[in-house]
mmCIF file of C-alpha atoms in Angstrom:
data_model
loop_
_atom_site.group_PDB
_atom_site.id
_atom_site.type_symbol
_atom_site.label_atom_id
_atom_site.label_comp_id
_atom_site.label_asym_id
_atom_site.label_seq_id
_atom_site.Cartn_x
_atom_site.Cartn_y
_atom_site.Cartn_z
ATOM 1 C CA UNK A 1 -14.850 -0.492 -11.258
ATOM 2 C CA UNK A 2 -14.942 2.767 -9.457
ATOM 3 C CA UNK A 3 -13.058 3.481 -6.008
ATOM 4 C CA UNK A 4 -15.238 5.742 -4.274
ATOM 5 C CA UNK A 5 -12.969 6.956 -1.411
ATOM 6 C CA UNK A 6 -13.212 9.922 0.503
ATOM 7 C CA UNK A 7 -10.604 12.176 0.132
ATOM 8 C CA UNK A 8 -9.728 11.766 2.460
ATOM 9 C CA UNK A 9 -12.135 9.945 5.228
ATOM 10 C CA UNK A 10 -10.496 11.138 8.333
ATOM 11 C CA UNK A 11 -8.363 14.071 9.532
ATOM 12 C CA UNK A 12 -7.493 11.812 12.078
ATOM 13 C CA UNK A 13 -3.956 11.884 12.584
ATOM 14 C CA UNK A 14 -2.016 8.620 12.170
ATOM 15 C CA UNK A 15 2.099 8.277 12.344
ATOM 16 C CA UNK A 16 3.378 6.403 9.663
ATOM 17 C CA UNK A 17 7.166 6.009 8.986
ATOM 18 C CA UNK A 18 7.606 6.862 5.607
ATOM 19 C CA UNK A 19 10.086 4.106 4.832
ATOM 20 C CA UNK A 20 10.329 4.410 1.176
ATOM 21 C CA UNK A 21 9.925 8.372 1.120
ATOM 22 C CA UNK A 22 12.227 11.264 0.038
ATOM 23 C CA UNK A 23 13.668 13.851 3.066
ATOM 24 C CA UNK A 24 13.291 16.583 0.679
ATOM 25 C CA UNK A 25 9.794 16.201 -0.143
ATOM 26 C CA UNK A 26 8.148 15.625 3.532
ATOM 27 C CA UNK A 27 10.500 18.236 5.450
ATOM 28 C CA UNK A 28 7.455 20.274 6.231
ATOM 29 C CA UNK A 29 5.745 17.454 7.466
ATOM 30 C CA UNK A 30 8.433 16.279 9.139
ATOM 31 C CA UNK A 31 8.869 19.902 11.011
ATOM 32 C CA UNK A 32 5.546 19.435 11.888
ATOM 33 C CA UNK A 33 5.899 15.827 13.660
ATOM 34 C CA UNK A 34 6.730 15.625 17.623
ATOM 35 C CA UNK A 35 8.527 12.463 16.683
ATOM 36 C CA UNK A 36 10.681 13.219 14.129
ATOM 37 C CA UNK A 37 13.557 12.281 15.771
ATOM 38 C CA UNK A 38 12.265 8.737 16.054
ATOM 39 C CA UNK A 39 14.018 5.714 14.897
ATOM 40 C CA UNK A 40 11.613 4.543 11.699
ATOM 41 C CA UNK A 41 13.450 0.855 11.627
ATOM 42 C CA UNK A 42 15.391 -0.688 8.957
ATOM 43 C CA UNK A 43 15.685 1.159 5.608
ATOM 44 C CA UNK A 44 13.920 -0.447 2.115
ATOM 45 C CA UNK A 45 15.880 -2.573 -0.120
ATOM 46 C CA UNK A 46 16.644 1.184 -2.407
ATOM 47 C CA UNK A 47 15.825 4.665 -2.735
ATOM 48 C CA UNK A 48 16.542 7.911 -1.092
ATOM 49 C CA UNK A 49 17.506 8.189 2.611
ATOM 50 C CA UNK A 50 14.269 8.598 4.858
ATOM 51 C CA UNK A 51 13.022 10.742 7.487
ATOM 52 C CA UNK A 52 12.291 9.491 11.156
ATOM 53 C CA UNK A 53 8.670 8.893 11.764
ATOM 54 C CA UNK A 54 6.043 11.497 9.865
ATOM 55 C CA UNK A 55 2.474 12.680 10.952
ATOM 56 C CA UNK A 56 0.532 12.020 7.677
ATOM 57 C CA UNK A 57 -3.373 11.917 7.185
ATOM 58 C CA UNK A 58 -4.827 8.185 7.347
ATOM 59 C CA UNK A 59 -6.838 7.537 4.246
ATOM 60 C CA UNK A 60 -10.430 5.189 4.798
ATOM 61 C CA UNK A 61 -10.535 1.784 3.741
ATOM 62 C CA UNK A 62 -12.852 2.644 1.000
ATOM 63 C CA UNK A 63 -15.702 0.411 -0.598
ATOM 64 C CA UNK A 64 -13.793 -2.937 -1.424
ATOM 65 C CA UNK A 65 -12.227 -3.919 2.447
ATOM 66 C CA UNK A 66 -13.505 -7.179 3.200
ATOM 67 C CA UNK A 67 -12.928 -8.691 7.069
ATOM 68 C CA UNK A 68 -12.464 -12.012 5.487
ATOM 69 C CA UNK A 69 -9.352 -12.793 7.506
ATOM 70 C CA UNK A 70 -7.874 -15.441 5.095
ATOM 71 C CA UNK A 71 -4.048 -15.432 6.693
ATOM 72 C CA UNK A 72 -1.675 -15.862 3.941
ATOM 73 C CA UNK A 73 1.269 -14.272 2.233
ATOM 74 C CA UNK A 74 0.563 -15.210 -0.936
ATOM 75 C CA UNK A 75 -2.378 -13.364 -2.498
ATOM 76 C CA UNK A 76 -2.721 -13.351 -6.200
ATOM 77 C CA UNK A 77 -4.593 -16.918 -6.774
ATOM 78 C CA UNK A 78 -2.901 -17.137 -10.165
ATOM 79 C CA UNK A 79 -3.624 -13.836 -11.124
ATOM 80 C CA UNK A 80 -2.275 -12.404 -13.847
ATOM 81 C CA UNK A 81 0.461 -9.499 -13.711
ATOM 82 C CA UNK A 82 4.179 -8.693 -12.804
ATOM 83 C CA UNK A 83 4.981 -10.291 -9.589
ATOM 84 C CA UNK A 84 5.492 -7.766 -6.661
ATOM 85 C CA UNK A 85 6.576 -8.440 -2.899
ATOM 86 C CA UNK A 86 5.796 -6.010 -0.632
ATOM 87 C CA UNK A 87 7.744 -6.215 3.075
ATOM 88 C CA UNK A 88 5.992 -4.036 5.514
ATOM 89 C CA UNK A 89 7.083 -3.237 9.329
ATOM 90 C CA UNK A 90 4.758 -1.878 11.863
ATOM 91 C CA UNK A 91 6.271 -0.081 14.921
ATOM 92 C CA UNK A 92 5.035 1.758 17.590
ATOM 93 C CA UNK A 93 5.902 5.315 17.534
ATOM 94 C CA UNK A 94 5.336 6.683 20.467
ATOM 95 C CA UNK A 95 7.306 3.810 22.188
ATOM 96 C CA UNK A 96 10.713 4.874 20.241
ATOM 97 C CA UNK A 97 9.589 3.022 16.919
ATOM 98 C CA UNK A 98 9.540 -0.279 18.780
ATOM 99 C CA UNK A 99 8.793 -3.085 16.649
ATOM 100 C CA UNK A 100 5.138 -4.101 17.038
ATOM 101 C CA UNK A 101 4.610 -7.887 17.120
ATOM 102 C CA UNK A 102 1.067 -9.683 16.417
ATOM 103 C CA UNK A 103 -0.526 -7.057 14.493
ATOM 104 C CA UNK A 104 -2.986 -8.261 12.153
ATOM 105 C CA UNK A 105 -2.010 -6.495 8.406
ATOM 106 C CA UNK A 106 -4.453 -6.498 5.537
ATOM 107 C CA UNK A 107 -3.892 -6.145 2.132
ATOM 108 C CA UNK A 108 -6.197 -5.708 -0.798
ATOM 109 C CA UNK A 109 -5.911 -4.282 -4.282
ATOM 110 C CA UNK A 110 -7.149 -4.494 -7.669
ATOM 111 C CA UNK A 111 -5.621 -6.741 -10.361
ATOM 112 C CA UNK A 112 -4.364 -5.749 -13.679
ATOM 113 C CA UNK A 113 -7.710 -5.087 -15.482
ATOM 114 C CA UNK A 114 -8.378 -2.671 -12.606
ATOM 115 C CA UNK A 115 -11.131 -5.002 -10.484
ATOM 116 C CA UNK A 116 -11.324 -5.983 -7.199
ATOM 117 C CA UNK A 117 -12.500 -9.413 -6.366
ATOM 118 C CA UNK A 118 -16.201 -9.685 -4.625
ATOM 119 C CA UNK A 119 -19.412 -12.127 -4.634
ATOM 120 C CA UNK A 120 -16.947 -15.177 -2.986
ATOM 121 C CA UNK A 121 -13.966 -14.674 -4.913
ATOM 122 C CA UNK A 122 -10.801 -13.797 -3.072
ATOM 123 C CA UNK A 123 -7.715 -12.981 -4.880
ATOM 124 C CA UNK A 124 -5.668 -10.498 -4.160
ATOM 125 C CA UNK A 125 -7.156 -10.223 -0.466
ATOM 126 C CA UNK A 126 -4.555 -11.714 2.473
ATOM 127 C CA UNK A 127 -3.933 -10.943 6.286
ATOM 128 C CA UNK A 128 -0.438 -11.627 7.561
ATOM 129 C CA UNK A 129 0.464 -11.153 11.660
ATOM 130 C CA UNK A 130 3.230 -9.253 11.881
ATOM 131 C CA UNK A 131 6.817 -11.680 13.859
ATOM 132 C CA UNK A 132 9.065 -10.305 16.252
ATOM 133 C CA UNK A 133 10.527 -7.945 14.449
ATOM 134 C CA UNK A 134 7.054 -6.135 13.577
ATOM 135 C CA UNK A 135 7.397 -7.514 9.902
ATOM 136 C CA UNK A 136 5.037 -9.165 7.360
ATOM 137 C CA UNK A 137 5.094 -10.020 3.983
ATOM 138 C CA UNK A 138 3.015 -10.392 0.995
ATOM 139 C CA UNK A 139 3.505 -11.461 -2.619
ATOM 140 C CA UNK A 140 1.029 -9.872 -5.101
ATOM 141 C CA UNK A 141 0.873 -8.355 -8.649
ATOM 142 C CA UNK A 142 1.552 -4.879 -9.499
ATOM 143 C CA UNK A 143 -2.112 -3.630 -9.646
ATOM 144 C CA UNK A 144 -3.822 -2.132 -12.589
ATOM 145 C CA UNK A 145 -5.618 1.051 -12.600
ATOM 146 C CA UNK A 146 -9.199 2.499 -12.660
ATOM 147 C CA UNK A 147 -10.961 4.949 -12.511
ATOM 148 C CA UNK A 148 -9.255 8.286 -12.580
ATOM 149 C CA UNK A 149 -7.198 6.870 -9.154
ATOM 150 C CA UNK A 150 -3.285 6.274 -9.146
ATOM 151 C CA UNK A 151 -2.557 2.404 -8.996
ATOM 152 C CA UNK A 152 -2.545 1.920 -5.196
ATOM 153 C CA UNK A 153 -2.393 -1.031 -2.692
ATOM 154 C CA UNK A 154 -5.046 -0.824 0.152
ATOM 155 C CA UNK A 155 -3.821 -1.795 3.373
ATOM 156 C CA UNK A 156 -5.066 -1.963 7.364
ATOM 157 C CA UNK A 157 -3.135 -2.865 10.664
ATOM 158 C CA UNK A 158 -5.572 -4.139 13.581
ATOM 159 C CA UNK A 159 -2.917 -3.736 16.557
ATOM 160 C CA UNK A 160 -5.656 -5.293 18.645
ATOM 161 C CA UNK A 161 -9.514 -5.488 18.489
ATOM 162 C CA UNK A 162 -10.067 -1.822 19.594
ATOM 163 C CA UNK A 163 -7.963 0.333 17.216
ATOM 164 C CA UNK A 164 -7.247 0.396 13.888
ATOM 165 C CA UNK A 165 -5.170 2.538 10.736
ATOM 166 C CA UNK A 166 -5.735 2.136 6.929
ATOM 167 C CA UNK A 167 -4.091 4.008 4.004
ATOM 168 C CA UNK A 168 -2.682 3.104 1.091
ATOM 169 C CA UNK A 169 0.631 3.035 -0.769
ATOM 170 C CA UNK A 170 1.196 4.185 -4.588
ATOM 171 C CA UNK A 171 3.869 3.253 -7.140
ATOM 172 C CA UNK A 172 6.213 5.675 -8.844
ATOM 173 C CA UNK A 173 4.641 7.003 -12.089
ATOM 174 C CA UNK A 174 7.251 6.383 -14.174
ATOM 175 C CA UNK A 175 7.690 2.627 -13.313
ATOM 176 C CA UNK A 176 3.696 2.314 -13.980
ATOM 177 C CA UNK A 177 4.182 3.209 -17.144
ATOM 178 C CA UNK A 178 7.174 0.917 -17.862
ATOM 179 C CA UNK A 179 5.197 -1.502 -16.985
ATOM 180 C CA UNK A 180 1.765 -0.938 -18.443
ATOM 181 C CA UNK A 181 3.465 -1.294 -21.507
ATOM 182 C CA UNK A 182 3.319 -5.142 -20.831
ATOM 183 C CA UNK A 183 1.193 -7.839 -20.958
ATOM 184 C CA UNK A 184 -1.863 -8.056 -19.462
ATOM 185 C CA UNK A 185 -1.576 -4.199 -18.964
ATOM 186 C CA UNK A 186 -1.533 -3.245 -22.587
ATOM 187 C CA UNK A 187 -4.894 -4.807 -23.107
ATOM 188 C CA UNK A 188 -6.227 -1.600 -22.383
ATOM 189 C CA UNK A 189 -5.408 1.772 -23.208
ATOM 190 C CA UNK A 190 -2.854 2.734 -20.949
ATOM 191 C CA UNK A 191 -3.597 6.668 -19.211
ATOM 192 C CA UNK A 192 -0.955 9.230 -19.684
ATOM 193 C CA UNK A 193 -0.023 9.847 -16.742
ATOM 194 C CA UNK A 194 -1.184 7.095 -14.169
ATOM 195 C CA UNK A 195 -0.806 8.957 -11.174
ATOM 196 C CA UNK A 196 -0.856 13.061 -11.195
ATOM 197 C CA UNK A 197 -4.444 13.201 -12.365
ATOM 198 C CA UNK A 198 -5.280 11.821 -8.875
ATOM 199 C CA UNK A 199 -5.778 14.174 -6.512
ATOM 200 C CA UNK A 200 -5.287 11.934 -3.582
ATOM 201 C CA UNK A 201 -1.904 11.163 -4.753
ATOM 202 C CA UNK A 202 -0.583 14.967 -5.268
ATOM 203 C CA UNK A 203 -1.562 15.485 -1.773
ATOM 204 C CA UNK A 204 0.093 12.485 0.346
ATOM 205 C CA UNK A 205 1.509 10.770 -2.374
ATOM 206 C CA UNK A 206 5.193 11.600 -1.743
ATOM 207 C CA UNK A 207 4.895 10.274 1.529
ATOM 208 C CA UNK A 208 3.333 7.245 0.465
ATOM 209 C CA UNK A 209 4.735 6.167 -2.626
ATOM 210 C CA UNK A 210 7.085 3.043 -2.824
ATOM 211 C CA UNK A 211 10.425 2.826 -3.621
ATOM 212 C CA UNK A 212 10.547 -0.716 -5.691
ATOM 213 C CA UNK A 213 13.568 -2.621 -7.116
ATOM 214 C CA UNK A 214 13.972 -5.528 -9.394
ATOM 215 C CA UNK A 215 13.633 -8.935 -7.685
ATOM 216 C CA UNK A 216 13.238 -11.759 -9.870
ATOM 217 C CA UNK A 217 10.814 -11.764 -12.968
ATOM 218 C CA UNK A 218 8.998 -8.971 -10.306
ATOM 219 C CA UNK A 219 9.829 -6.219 -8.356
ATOM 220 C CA UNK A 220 9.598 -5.874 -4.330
ATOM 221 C CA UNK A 221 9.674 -2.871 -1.883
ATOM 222 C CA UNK A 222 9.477 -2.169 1.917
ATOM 223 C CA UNK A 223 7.825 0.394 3.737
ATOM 224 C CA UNK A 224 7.658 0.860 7.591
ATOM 225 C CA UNK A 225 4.078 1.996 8.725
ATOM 226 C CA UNK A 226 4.178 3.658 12.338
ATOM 227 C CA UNK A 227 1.174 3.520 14.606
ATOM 228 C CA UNK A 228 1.187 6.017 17.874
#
């Protein structure tokens, strides 16, 4: 099933705290950000230290976003793949990275033969409101791939019924391929490399890519998405 996506749909700028990102790879960015001094929140359960807030490029929702608004954590309806948790925090840059509380958060991705669900089905679709402390959490699969796309995990934030920001966040290439090697994955011819023959992903992937660690039978990771 094909992702056609702009590439992306909107120069519109968006500030996203890159909470699983390295220093190294977004100091330009960073440079470039009035806020980079900000506060981006709590750091994710591993990975390299991470800037304050960044100005990155918001990417569309693409063809697959339903506004189905079935509020749950839980989104893979038995569906097959390793299990992933993903902990996100929304904050409000340009009030100091202040937590933001009752944002509405979708997330929607494909499952591990690369499809997205459609015609009534609705796995691996979920809105969560984000508590006090601007967090929300879902519990997924690691999606498949297709296409020539990297693996990625679609996701929106509604802060109210004006505004909203969508983008998307990738997995490192070298755990893709660790686990492709696994059931369901290996049912299908695995690409060599997953995620550099997207060129989405060599242009904003380094700020977007997750940092996961082992949790369970599954992995988990946290990223902090900043709104202005």
């Amino acid at each position: 099933m094909a992702d056609n996506d702009p590439a992306p749909a909107s120069r519109r700028a968006v500030l996203m705290a890159a909470g699983t990102a390295g220093v190294g790879a977004l100091a330009s960015v960073l440079a470039a950000s009035a806020a980079a001094g900000a506060d981006a929140g709590p750091p994710p359960p591993a990975g390299p230290a991470a800037p304050g807030c960044v100005l990155t490029t918001e990417w569309g929702a693409g063809p697959y976003y339903l506004d189905l608004d079935l509020v749950r954590s839980d989104i893979t309806e038995r569906r097959e793949g390793v299990p992933f948790r993903l902990d996100l925090t929304v904050v409000r840059t340009s009030q100091g990275c202040r937590p933001l509380e009752g944002a509405a958060v979708d997330v929607w991705q494909a499952d591990a033969a690369g499809d997205y669900s459609a015609g009534g089905a609705t796995w691996l679709r979920g809105t969560q409101f984000t508590d006090g402390a601007g967090r929300c959490t879902f519990r997924t699969v690691v999606p498949g791939w297709y296409a020539e796309l990297a693996p990625h995990i679609h996701f929106k934030v509604r802060p109210d019924n004006r505004t909203e920001t969508s983008s998307q966040l990738f997995f490192p290439e070298d755990l893709l391929k660790e686990l492709y090697a696994r059931e369901p994955y290996a049912q299908r011819e695995v690409p060599g490399h997953p995620n550099e023959r997207d060129d989405r992903y060599r242009a904003s992937g380094a700020a977007l890519t997750l940092a996961p660690v082992p949790d369970g039978a599954g992995f988990r990771a946290a990223y902090t998405v900043g709104i202005a």
